[in-house]
């Protein structure tokens, strides 16, 4: 069995499945069929991990790969779920329905609980209408993300965090200077500002200032569950949706359905067409295969000749949609903004030791990008353990823990060094082993940096979001 799929082949496979890559693509090398790819659905925008093998199988069976689209279509089989809320809202003439909002919030909480019981984080509750509840979850151990029906939720295929053996308590092997995140809740764990007014998803364009008045985006956070009014810039539909939904991925209920329909019509049509049906493709055809017998949905690569004289090998549909891939690569290389690992992921840069086979030390975090496939030796900031893997592998949400001590990328200790210094070492988990929003089975204990006799218990959230410090010091300064 061919273990590798070329990156060109992967594009075709994804396109046929209505997906695109959500991780940085790697044009140089192939993909292992059993590797998880992080993808984004072109119809609904849901991001999820799938194996190329799985995608090919679903496509062959004529089924949509995106599980979010799949289960939502399943729900719609009996009821127009997404449309229902819109109609009710319309007929009631403009006010939030507090009952619906309350019900949704309760559903989110119960979905969160259920996800946690199975060692997942809830990314979003996609559908909580009258059909089956559909959620996007992320495994807290391996980071694998996927959409599914809530009641299908089972243990992740990685075995979950309990499968992780030999994980010890991570200390600080070496100190690295870094900027501390603010402690007032004005930014999220990712470092992005919390205010809706600073949202870059494009949803502000959809904001209906007339119907939402006097409410304005600067008084809401991007993760707010509040139902507000939006106007679709394309079809001008006025509808109600919670803020977090739109900041995550602005979408219009009507346009989404139309797109979905169009996609399946296109796909059905392409199935019946071959390369020769497209004059542009026929003119560029440079392969021994007969263009009258190669289907437009064929995901194998064929030879084309572009107007410049390149001979790219790619799938018919990728050539049709994007043109010659050599021309495309040349265009992206001409773009000046080269951003390297030091800027995009300072934590990885701090763990960088050297590139394998690079005796002169030519490669550094200052000239290598995070999508690089160079073999790099890393040294864990927490335990000093050294291992070799590529920047790309480390950047993926899957497998981003140190194998030796369980330190996680983007840990509490990395983001809040001054708070981590007050972490009581008798806590069962180290500040390197948890993220600022990670689930803990205990309330952390703290030792005051100013006076080690000051000891107290407090959640990470209180410290990070509400800038709460040592209660004894606070008492003294107040009194
Ligand atoms: Zn989808
Ligand atoms: Zn997992
Ligand atoms: Zn629309
Ligand atoms: Zn070309
Ligand atoms: Zn480690
Ligand atoms: Zn104190």
Short mmCIF file of C-alpha atoms and ligand atoms in Angstrom, two decimals:
data_model
loop_
_atom_site.label_atom_id
_atom_site.label_comp_id
_atom_site.label_asym_id
_atom_site.label_seq_id
_atom_site.Cartn_x
_atom_site.Cartn_y
_atom_site.Cartn_z
CA UNK A 1 0.00 0.00 0.00
CA UNK A 2 1.31 3.42 -0.89
CA UNK A 3 1.95 5.02 2.47
CA UNK A 4 2.44 8.54 1.14
CA UNK A 5 0.16 10.94 -0.64
CA UNK A 6 1.81 13.90 -2.37
CA UNK A 7 0.87 17.33 -1.09
CA UNK A 8 -0.67 17.97 -4.47
CA UNK A 9 -2.70 14.80 -4.15
CA UNK A 10 -3.81 15.81 -0.67
CA UNK A 11 -5.18 19.08 -2.02
CA UNK A 12 -7.31 17.19 -4.48
CA UNK A 13 -8.52 14.75 -1.86
CA UNK A 14 -9.45 17.57 0.48
CA UNK A 15 -11.14 19.61 -2.20
CA UNK A 16 -13.32 16.71 -3.27
CA UNK A 17 -14.29 16.23 0.32
CA UNK A 18 -15.22 19.92 0.70
CA UNK A 19 -12.31 20.53 3.07
CA UNK A 20 -9.18 22.61 3.12
CA UNK A 21 -6.04 22.45 5.20
CA UNK A 22 -6.25 24.30 8.50
CA UNK A 23 -2.59 23.69 9.36
CA UNK A 24 0.26 25.22 7.41
CA UNK A 25 0.63 23.20 4.23
CA UNK A 26 3.89 21.59 3.32
CA UNK A 27 4.49 21.69 -0.42
CA UNK A 28 7.81 19.84 -0.31
CA UNK A 29 6.90 16.48 1.20
CA UNK A 30 4.14 13.95 1.19
CA UNK A 31 1.59 13.02 3.80
CA UNK A 32 1.24 9.68 5.50
CA UNK A 33 -2.22 8.28 5.01
CA UNK A 34 -2.50 7.40 8.67
CA UNK A 35 -1.44 10.90 9.80
CA UNK A 36 -4.12 13.16 11.14
CA UNK A 37 -4.59 16.33 9.09
CA UNK A 38 -6.10 19.41 10.67
CA UNK A 39 -8.75 20.56 8.21
CA UNK A 40 -11.44 23.18 7.85
CA UNK A 41 -14.81 22.46 6.24
CA UNK A 42 -15.38 24.78 3.29
CA UNK A 43 -19.12 24.75 3.90
CA UNK A 44 -19.54 25.19 7.64
CA UNK A 45 -16.03 26.23 8.77
CA UNK A 46 -15.70 23.54 11.45
CA UNK A 47 -12.08 22.55 12.06
CA UNK A 48 -11.34 18.89 12.71
CA UNK A 49 -8.68 16.21 12.40
CA UNK A 50 -9.15 13.47 9.82
CA UNK A 51 -6.84 10.86 8.35
CA UNK A 52 -6.42 11.06 4.54
CA UNK A 53 -7.55 7.43 4.46
CA UNK A 54 -10.82 8.29 6.18
CA UNK A 55 -11.44 11.26 3.88
CA UNK A 56 -10.90 9.10 0.77
CA UNK A 57 -13.18 6.41 2.08
CA UNK A 58 -16.02 8.83 2.87
CA UNK A 59 -15.66 10.52 -0.51
CA UNK A 60 -15.77 7.18 -2.27
CA UNK A 61 -18.91 6.28 -0.39
CA UNK A 62 -20.41 9.57 -1.55
CA UNK A 63 -20.70 10.83 2.01
CA UNK A 64 -19.63 14.23 3.28
CA UNK A 65 -16.44 13.93 5.35
CA UNK A 66 -17.19 16.90 7.64
CA UNK A 67 -18.94 15.32 10.60
CA UNK A 68 -20.51 18.64 11.54
CA UNK A 69 -22.22 18.96 8.15
CA UNK A 70 -23.07 15.28 8.20
CA UNK A 71 -24.82 15.29 11.56
CA UNK A 72 -26.49 18.61 10.96
CA UNK A 73 -27.89 17.32 7.69
CA UNK A 74 -29.02 14.28 9.63
CA UNK A 75 -30.83 16.52 12.10
CA UNK A 76 -32.39 18.47 9.28
CA UNK A 77 -33.76 15.25 7.88
CA UNK A 78 -36.75 15.75 10.12
CA UNK A 79 -36.64 19.42 11.09
CA UNK A 80 -35.17 22.65 9.75
CA UNK A 81 -33.34 23.21 13.00
CA UNK A 82 -31.13 26.16 12.30
CA UNK A 83 -33.94 28.00 10.54
CA UNK A 84 -36.41 27.48 13.36
CA UNK A 85 -34.87 29.86 15.82
CA UNK A 86 -34.58 32.54 13.16
CA UNK A 87 -38.26 32.43 12.34
CA UNK A 88 -39.34 32.57 15.95
CA UNK A 89 -37.07 35.52 16.50
CA UNK A 90 -38.42 37.32 13.46
CA UNK A 91 -42.01 36.94 14.43
CA UNK A 92 -41.37 38.20 17.91
CA UNK A 93 -40.02 41.41 16.51
CA UNK A 94 -36.56 41.98 17.85
CA UNK A 95 -36.05 41.05 21.47
CA UNK A 96 -33.73 38.34 22.73
CA UNK A 97 -35.78 35.39 23.75
CA UNK A 98 -34.53 34.93 27.30
CA UNK A 99 -35.99 31.44 27.45
CA UNK A 100 -34.04 30.27 24.41
CA UNK A 101 -30.86 31.91 25.65
CA UNK A 102 -31.29 30.28 29.03
CA UNK A 103 -31.93 26.90 27.49
CA UNK A 104 -28.88 27.24 25.25
CA UNK A 105 -26.66 28.20 28.14
CA UNK A 106 -27.87 25.21 30.11
CA UNK A 107 -27.20 22.97 27.12
CA UNK A 108 -23.68 24.36 26.76
CA UNK A 109 -23.01 23.62 30.43
CA UNK A 110 -24.28 20.08 30.25
CA UNK A 111 -22.29 19.49 27.04
CA UNK A 112 -19.21 20.87 28.80
CA UNK A 113 -19.74 18.51 31.70
CA UNK A 114 -20.18 15.52 29.45
CA UNK A 115 -17.09 16.45 27.41
CA UNK A 116 -15.05 16.74 30.61
CA UNK A 117 -16.20 13.39 31.86
CA UNK A 118 -14.67 11.88 28.75
CA UNK A 119 -11.49 13.99 28.95
CA UNK A 120 -12.38 16.44 26.21
CA UNK A 121 -12.68 20.19 26.12
CA UNK A 122 -15.83 21.51 24.52
CA UNK A 123 -14.83 23.74 21.58
CA UNK A 124 -18.37 24.65 20.61
CA UNK A 125 -21.91 23.35 20.90
CA UNK A 126 -22.96 23.45 17.25
CA UNK A 127 -26.53 22.39 17.37
CA UNK A 128 -28.89 22.15 20.30
CA UNK A 129 -32.18 22.37 18.51
CA UNK A 130 -34.77 19.61 18.64
CA UNK A 131 -32.47 17.06 16.93
CA UNK A 132 -29.36 15.39 18.30
CA UNK A 133 -26.89 17.71 20.00
CA UNK A 134 -23.75 18.20 17.94
CA UNK A 135 -20.50 19.29 19.48
CA UNK A 136 -16.92 20.02 18.49
CA UNK A 137 -14.53 18.64 21.09
CA UNK A 138 -10.79 18.54 21.64
CA UNK A 139 -9.01 15.73 23.47
CA UNK A 140 -7.19 17.18 26.49
CA UNK A 141 -4.42 14.62 26.08
CA UNK A 142 -3.56 14.56 22.36
CA UNK A 143 -5.40 17.65 21.11
CA UNK A 144 -7.35 15.81 18.43
CA UNK A 145 -10.40 17.83 17.45
CA UNK A 146 -13.63 16.56 15.91
CA UNK A 147 -17.36 17.08 15.50
CA UNK A 148 -19.78 14.44 16.71
CA UNK A 149 -23.13 13.83 18.31
CA UNK A 150 -22.87 14.49 22.00
CA UNK A 151 -24.09 11.07 22.96
CA UNK A 152 -21.53 9.38 20.67
CA UNK A 153 -18.75 10.83 22.79
CA UNK A 154 -16.40 8.09 23.98
CA UNK A 155 -12.79 7.81 25.03
CA UNK A 156 -10.38 9.35 22.47
CA UNK A 157 -8.43 6.86 20.33
CA UNK A 158 -5.20 8.05 21.99
CA UNK A 159 -6.41 6.48 25.22
CA UNK A 160 -6.92 9.78 27.01
CA UNK A 161 -4.78 11.34 29.74
CA UNK A 162 -4.96 8.24 31.89
CA UNK A 163 -2.97 6.35 29.27
CA UNK A 164 -0.06 8.73 29.87
CA UNK A 165 2.32 6.88 32.07
CA UNK A 166 5.64 7.92 33.49
CA UNK A 167 4.64 11.57 33.60
CA UNK A 168 6.47 13.18 36.45
CA UNK A 169 6.23 16.53 38.14
CA UNK A 170 7.84 19.15 35.90
CA UNK A 171 10.20 21.63 37.50
CA UNK A 172 11.91 24.56 35.84
CA UNK A 173 15.11 23.33 34.21
CA UNK A 174 16.13 26.77 33.00
CA UNK A 175 14.80 30.28 33.24
CA UNK A 176 13.82 32.05 30.05
CA UNK A 177 12.96 35.75 29.95
CA UNK A 178 9.44 36.23 28.62
CA UNK A 179 6.57 38.64 28.71
CA UNK A 180 3.87 37.96 31.26
CA UNK A 181 0.24 38.00 30.13
CA UNK A 182 -2.00 40.58 31.86
CA UNK A 183 -3.98 39.38 34.90
CA UNK A 184 -7.24 41.24 34.33
CA UNK A 185 -9.14 39.06 31.86
CA UNK A 186 -8.64 41.57 29.02
CA UNK A 187 -6.94 38.89 26.92
CA UNK A 188 -7.71 35.24 26.35
CA UNK A 189 -5.32 32.38 26.89
CA UNK A 190 -4.27 32.65 23.25
CA UNK A 191 -3.11 36.22 23.89
CA UNK A 192 -5.93 37.67 21.81
CA UNK A 193 -7.97 40.57 23.21
CA UNK A 194 -11.26 39.49 24.76
CA UNK A 195 -13.36 42.40 23.54
CA UNK A 196 -15.78 41.80 20.69
CA UNK A 197 -14.75 45.18 19.28
CA UNK A 198 -11.28 43.73 18.61
CA UNK A 199 -12.58 40.64 16.83
CA UNK A 200 -10.89 39.92 13.52
CA UNK A 201 -13.17 37.13 12.32
CA UNK A 202 -15.03 39.64 10.15
CA UNK A 203 -18.23 39.40 12.21
CA UNK A 204 -18.25 43.12 13.05
CA UNK A 205 -19.33 43.70 9.46
CA UNK A 206 -22.41 41.62 10.28
CA UNK A 207 -23.26 43.53 13.47
CA UNK A 208 -26.72 45.08 13.27
CA UNK A 209 -26.22 48.35 15.12
CA UNK A 210 -29.82 49.50 14.62
CA UNK A 211 -31.46 46.44 16.11
CA UNK A 212 -28.81 45.90 18.77
CA UNK A 213 -28.83 49.49 20.03
CA UNK A 214 -27.94 50.56 22.66
CA UNK A 215 -25.71 47.49 22.84
CA UNK A 216 -22.28 47.96 21.21
CA UNK A 217 -19.46 45.47 20.51
CA UNK A 218 -17.07 47.07 23.00
CA UNK A 219 -19.18 46.02 25.99
CA UNK A 220 -19.29 42.34 24.94
CA UNK A 221 -16.59 39.72 24.96
CA UNK A 222 -15.96 37.54 21.96
CA UNK A 223 -17.03 34.43 23.85
CA UNK A 224 -20.29 35.95 25.06
CA UNK A 225 -23.26 33.61 24.80
CA UNK A 226 -25.66 36.49 24.44
CA UNK A 227 -28.04 36.39 21.48
CA UNK A 228 -27.79 39.49 19.31
CA UNK A 229 -28.82 40.62 15.84
CA UNK A 230 -26.73 40.19 12.71
CA UNK A 231 -27.24 41.01 9.03
CA UNK A 232 -25.73 38.77 6.38
CA UNK A 233 -23.66 41.02 4.08
CA UNK A 234 -24.42 38.72 1.16
CA UNK A 235 -28.14 37.97 1.31
CA UNK A 236 -29.13 40.67 3.86
CA UNK A 237 -31.00 38.20 6.02
CA UNK A 238 -31.51 39.57 9.50
CA UNK A 239 -31.06 36.87 12.11
CA UNK A 240 -30.24 36.19 15.74
CA UNK A 241 -27.20 34.20 16.85
CA UNK A 242 -25.02 34.11 19.96
CA UNK A 243 -21.89 36.26 19.86
CA UNK A 244 -19.42 33.39 20.36
CA UNK A 245 -20.89 31.60 17.38
CA UNK A 246 -20.31 34.53 15.04
CA UNK A 247 -16.86 35.43 16.35
CA UNK A 248 -15.80 31.86 15.88
CA UNK A 249 -16.96 31.73 12.28
CA UNK A 250 -19.44 34.24 10.86
CA UNK A 251 -22.06 32.38 8.89
CA UNK A 252 -25.58 32.96 7.73
CA UNK A 253 -28.16 30.20 8.18
CA UNK A 254 -29.61 30.75 4.74
CA UNK A 255 -26.35 31.08 2.82
CA UNK A 256 -24.96 28.00 4.58
CA UNK A 257 -27.83 25.89 3.35
CA UNK A 258 -27.54 27.24 -0.17
CA UNK A 259 -23.78 26.60 -0.17
CA UNK A 260 -24.26 23.10 1.05
CA UNK A 261 -26.76 22.39 -1.65
CA UNK A 262 -24.57 23.94 -4.33
CA UNK A 263 -21.60 21.94 -3.18
CA UNK A 264 -23.40 18.63 -3.51
CA UNK A 265 -24.82 19.63 -6.90
CA UNK A 266 -21.33 20.57 -8.14
CA UNK A 267 -19.95 17.34 -6.85
CA UNK A 268 -22.68 15.29 -8.54
CA UNK A 269 -22.10 17.17 -11.75
CA UNK A 270 -18.33 16.76 -11.63
CA UNK A 271 -18.78 13.06 -11.12
CA UNK A 272 -20.38 12.83 -14.53
CA UNK A 273 -17.88 15.12 -16.26
CA UNK A 274 -14.40 14.46 -17.52
CA UNK A 275 -11.41 16.67 -18.22
CA UNK A 276 -12.38 17.10 -21.85
CA UNK A 277 -15.55 18.89 -20.82
CA UNK A 278 -13.43 21.91 -19.84
CA UNK A 279 -11.69 23.60 -22.80
CA UNK A 280 -9.10 25.28 -20.55
CA UNK A 281 -8.15 21.97 -19.00
CA UNK A 282 -8.04 20.23 -22.34
CA UNK A 283 -5.70 22.90 -23.69
CA UNK A 284 -3.35 22.46 -20.73
CA UNK A 285 -3.52 18.64 -20.73
CA UNK A 286 -0.07 17.09 -21.14
CA UNK A 287 -0.61 13.57 -19.88
CA UNK A 288 -0.64 10.19 -21.58
CA UNK A 289 -4.01 9.40 -20.07
CA UNK A 290 -7.03 10.07 -22.26
CA UNK A 291 -8.70 13.32 -21.07
CA UNK A 292 -12.03 11.94 -22.26
CA UNK A 293 -11.86 9.17 -19.69
CA UNK A 294 -10.42 11.04 -16.68
CA UNK A 295 -13.22 12.13 -14.37
CA UNK A 296 -13.27 15.59 -12.80
CA UNK A 297 -13.50 13.96 -9.38
CA UNK A 298 -10.37 11.89 -9.95
CA UNK A 299 -7.97 12.66 -7.12
CA UNK A 300 -4.88 11.29 -8.84
CA UNK A 301 -2.32 13.72 -10.28
CA UNK A 302 -1.85 14.26 -14.00
CA UNK A 303 0.66 16.22 -16.05
CA UNK A 304 -0.36 19.64 -17.31
CA UNK A 305 1.51 22.33 -19.20
CA UNK A 306 0.87 25.90 -18.10
CA UNK A 307 1.15 29.05 -20.27
CA UNK A 308 4.58 29.80 -18.74
CA UNK A 309 5.82 26.32 -19.65
CA UNK A 310 5.77 24.58 -16.25
CA UNK A 311 4.80 20.94 -16.18
CA UNK A 312 2.95 20.57 -12.89
CA UNK A 313 1.43 17.25 -11.83
CA UNK A 314 -1.86 17.91 -10.10
CA UNK A 315 -5.49 16.85 -9.92
CA UNK A 316 -7.84 18.12 -12.67
CA UNK A 317 -10.01 20.03 -10.20
CA UNK A 318 -7.06 21.74 -8.50
CA UNK A 319 -5.73 22.87 -11.88
CA UNK A 320 -9.17 24.10 -12.83
CA UNK A 321 -9.68 26.02 -9.61
CA UNK A 322 -6.21 27.31 -8.77
CA UNK A 323 -4.19 26.98 -11.97
CA UNK A 324 -0.57 25.86 -12.15
CA UNK A 325 0.85 25.15 -8.72
CA UNK A 326 4.39 26.21 -9.72
CA UNK A 327 3.06 29.62 -10.74
CA UNK A 328 1.15 29.78 -7.48
CA UNK A 329 4.23 28.86 -5.40
CA UNK A 330 6.26 31.52 -7.20
CA UNK A 331 3.63 34.11 -6.30
CA UNK A 332 3.65 33.24 -2.59
CA UNK A 333 7.45 33.22 -2.43
CA UNK A 334 7.48 36.73 -3.83
CA UNK A 335 5.54 37.93 -0.80
CA UNK A 336 7.90 39.75 1.56
CA UNK A 337 6.41 38.89 4.95
CA UNK A 338 8.60 36.03 6.08
CA UNK A 339 7.70 35.27 9.65
CA UNK A 340 9.95 32.97 11.59
CA UNK A 341 9.60 30.75 14.62
CA UNK A 342 11.00 33.31 17.07
CA UNK A 343 8.02 35.60 16.40
CA UNK A 344 5.30 33.04 15.82
CA UNK A 345 6.12 30.71 18.71
CA UNK A 346 8.64 32.09 21.24
CA UNK A 347 8.19 29.05 23.47
CA UNK A 348 9.38 26.67 20.75
CA UNK A 349 12.23 29.07 19.99
CA UNK A 350 13.24 28.89 23.66
CA UNK A 351 13.35 25.08 23.52
CA UNK A 352 15.35 24.98 20.28
CA UNK A 353 18.81 23.43 20.54
CA UNK A 354 20.06 22.80 16.98
CA UNK A 355 19.16 21.38 13.60
CA UNK A 356 20.34 17.82 12.94
CA UNK A 357 23.27 17.79 10.51
CA UNK A 358 23.79 21.54 10.75
CA UNK A 359 27.27 21.67 12.27
CA UNK A 360 27.82 25.33 11.34
CA UNK A 361 24.64 26.40 13.10
CA UNK A 362 23.18 28.09 10.03
CA UNK A 363 19.61 27.36 11.03
CA UNK A 364 18.06 29.14 13.99
CA UNK A 365 14.55 30.09 15.15
CA UNK A 366 15.27 33.41 13.44
CA UNK A 367 15.40 31.94 9.94
CA UNK A 368 13.24 28.81 10.20
CA UNK A 369 9.46 28.91 10.03
CA UNK A 370 7.03 27.03 12.21
CA UNK A 371 5.89 24.92 9.25
CA UNK A 372 9.44 23.63 8.72
CA UNK A 373 10.13 19.91 8.37
CA UNK A 374 13.75 20.16 9.43
CA UNK A 375 14.75 17.77 12.18
CA UNK A 376 15.42 19.86 15.25
CA UNK A 377 16.76 18.87 18.66
CA UNK A 378 14.65 20.36 21.45
CA UNK A 379 15.27 20.65 25.14
CA UNK A 380 12.28 20.75 27.49
CA UNK A 381 12.19 23.98 29.50
CA UNK A 382 10.81 22.11 32.45
CA UNK A 383 12.86 18.92 32.70
CA UNK A 384 15.75 19.42 30.28
CA UNK A 385 14.88 16.24 28.40
CA UNK A 386 16.15 16.35 24.79
CA UNK A 387 14.43 14.88 21.77
CA UNK A 388 14.24 15.34 18.00
CA UNK A 389 11.27 16.27 15.90
CA UNK A 390 10.24 18.92 13.36
CA UNK A 391 8.85 22.39 14.20
CA UNK A 392 5.75 21.45 12.24
CA UNK A 393 5.11 18.38 14.38
CA UNK A 394 5.56 20.38 17.56
CA UNK A 395 3.20 23.09 16.42
CA UNK A 396 0.37 20.67 15.80
CA UNK A 397 -2.02 20.45 18.69
CA UNK A 398 -1.56 16.72 18.66
CA UNK A 399 1.40 15.47 20.71
CA UNK A 400 2.39 18.81 22.15
CA UNK A 401 3.47 17.43 25.52
CA UNK A 402 7.01 16.62 26.63
CA UNK A 403 7.27 12.84 26.62
CA UNK A 404 9.37 12.86 29.74
CA UNK A 405 7.63 15.24 32.14
CA UNK A 406 4.29 15.98 30.51
CA UNK A 407 4.96 19.72 30.14
CA UNK A 408 2.35 21.15 27.80
CA UNK A 409 2.91 23.92 25.25
CA UNK A 410 1.36 27.20 26.36
CA UNK A 411 1.39 26.11 30.00
CA UNK A 412 0.39 28.24 32.96
CA UNK A 413 4.07 28.51 33.94
CA UNK A 414 5.07 29.72 30.49
CA UNK A 415 2.39 32.37 30.28
CA UNK A 416 2.42 33.61 33.87
CA UNK A 417 5.99 33.21 35.15
CA UNK A 418 5.49 35.48 38.17
CA UNK A 419 2.36 33.60 39.28
CA UNK A 420 4.03 30.24 38.66
CA UNK A 421 6.73 31.26 41.13
CA UNK A 422 4.07 31.32 43.83
CA UNK A 423 2.78 27.84 42.92
CA UNK A 424 3.14 25.53 45.92
CA UNK A 425 5.38 22.60 44.85
CA UNK A 426 3.17 20.30 46.94
CA UNK A 427 0.33 20.77 44.46
CA UNK A 428 -0.20 17.42 42.69
CA UNK A 429 0.42 18.96 39.25
CA UNK A 430 3.16 21.33 38.18
CA UNK A 431 2.36 24.72 36.59
CA UNK A 432 4.14 23.41 33.48
CA UNK A 433 1.71 20.51 33.21
CA UNK A 434 -1.45 22.55 32.92
CA UNK A 435 -2.69 25.38 30.74
CA UNK A 436 -4.21 28.52 32.32
CA UNK A 437 -7.68 27.20 31.49
CA UNK A 438 -6.86 23.54 32.04
CA UNK A 439 -9.04 21.37 34.21
CA UNK A 440 -7.60 20.60 37.62
CA UNK A 441 -8.92 18.08 40.10
CA UNK A 442 -7.78 20.22 43.05
CA UNK A 443 -7.71 23.86 44.13
CA UNK A 444 -4.11 25.04 43.77
CA UNK A 445 -2.18 26.19 46.80
CA UNK A 446 0.06 29.23 46.65
CA UNK A 447 3.04 30.53 48.61
CA UNK A 448 3.41 34.29 48.71
CA UNK A 449 6.55 35.57 46.97
CA UNK A 450 6.92 38.33 49.57
CA UNK A 451 6.41 36.24 52.65
CA UNK A 452 6.61 32.41 52.52
CA UNK A 453 4.45 32.20 55.66
CA UNK A 454 1.52 33.43 53.57
CA UNK A 455 -0.18 30.37 52.11
CA UNK A 456 -3.61 30.10 50.58
CA UNK A 457 -5.80 28.22 48.12
CA UNK A 458 -7.22 29.90 45.02
CA UNK A 459 -8.26 28.90 41.49
CA UNK A 460 -6.00 29.79 38.56
CA UNK A 461 -8.91 31.74 37.05
CA UNK A 462 -9.10 34.08 40.06
CA UNK A 463 -5.42 34.82 39.73
CA UNK A 464 -5.39 35.22 35.97
CA UNK A 465 -8.71 36.91 35.26
CA UNK A 466 -9.32 38.88 38.41
CA UNK A 467 -5.70 39.63 39.35
CA UNK A 468 -6.23 38.30 42.86
CA UNK A 469 -3.02 37.99 44.85
CA UNK A 470 -1.99 37.04 48.34
CA UNK A 471 -4.97 37.64 50.68
CA UNK A 472 -2.71 38.28 53.69
CA UNK A 473 -0.72 40.98 51.95
CA UNK A 474 -3.99 42.47 50.67
CA UNK A 475 -5.38 42.58 54.23
CA UNK A 476 -2.30 44.31 55.55
CA UNK A 477 -2.32 47.03 52.90
CA UNK A 478 -6.06 47.54 53.39
CA UNK A 479 -5.79 47.73 57.17
ZN1 LIG B 1 -18.94 21.15 7.55
ZN1 LIG B 2 -6.64 12.03 22.37
ZN1 LIG B 3 -26.80 35.08 3.90
ZN1 LIG B 4 3.09 27.63 -14.25
ZN1 LIG B 5 9.92 17.82 30.01
ZN1 LIG B 6 1.64 37.71 51.07
#
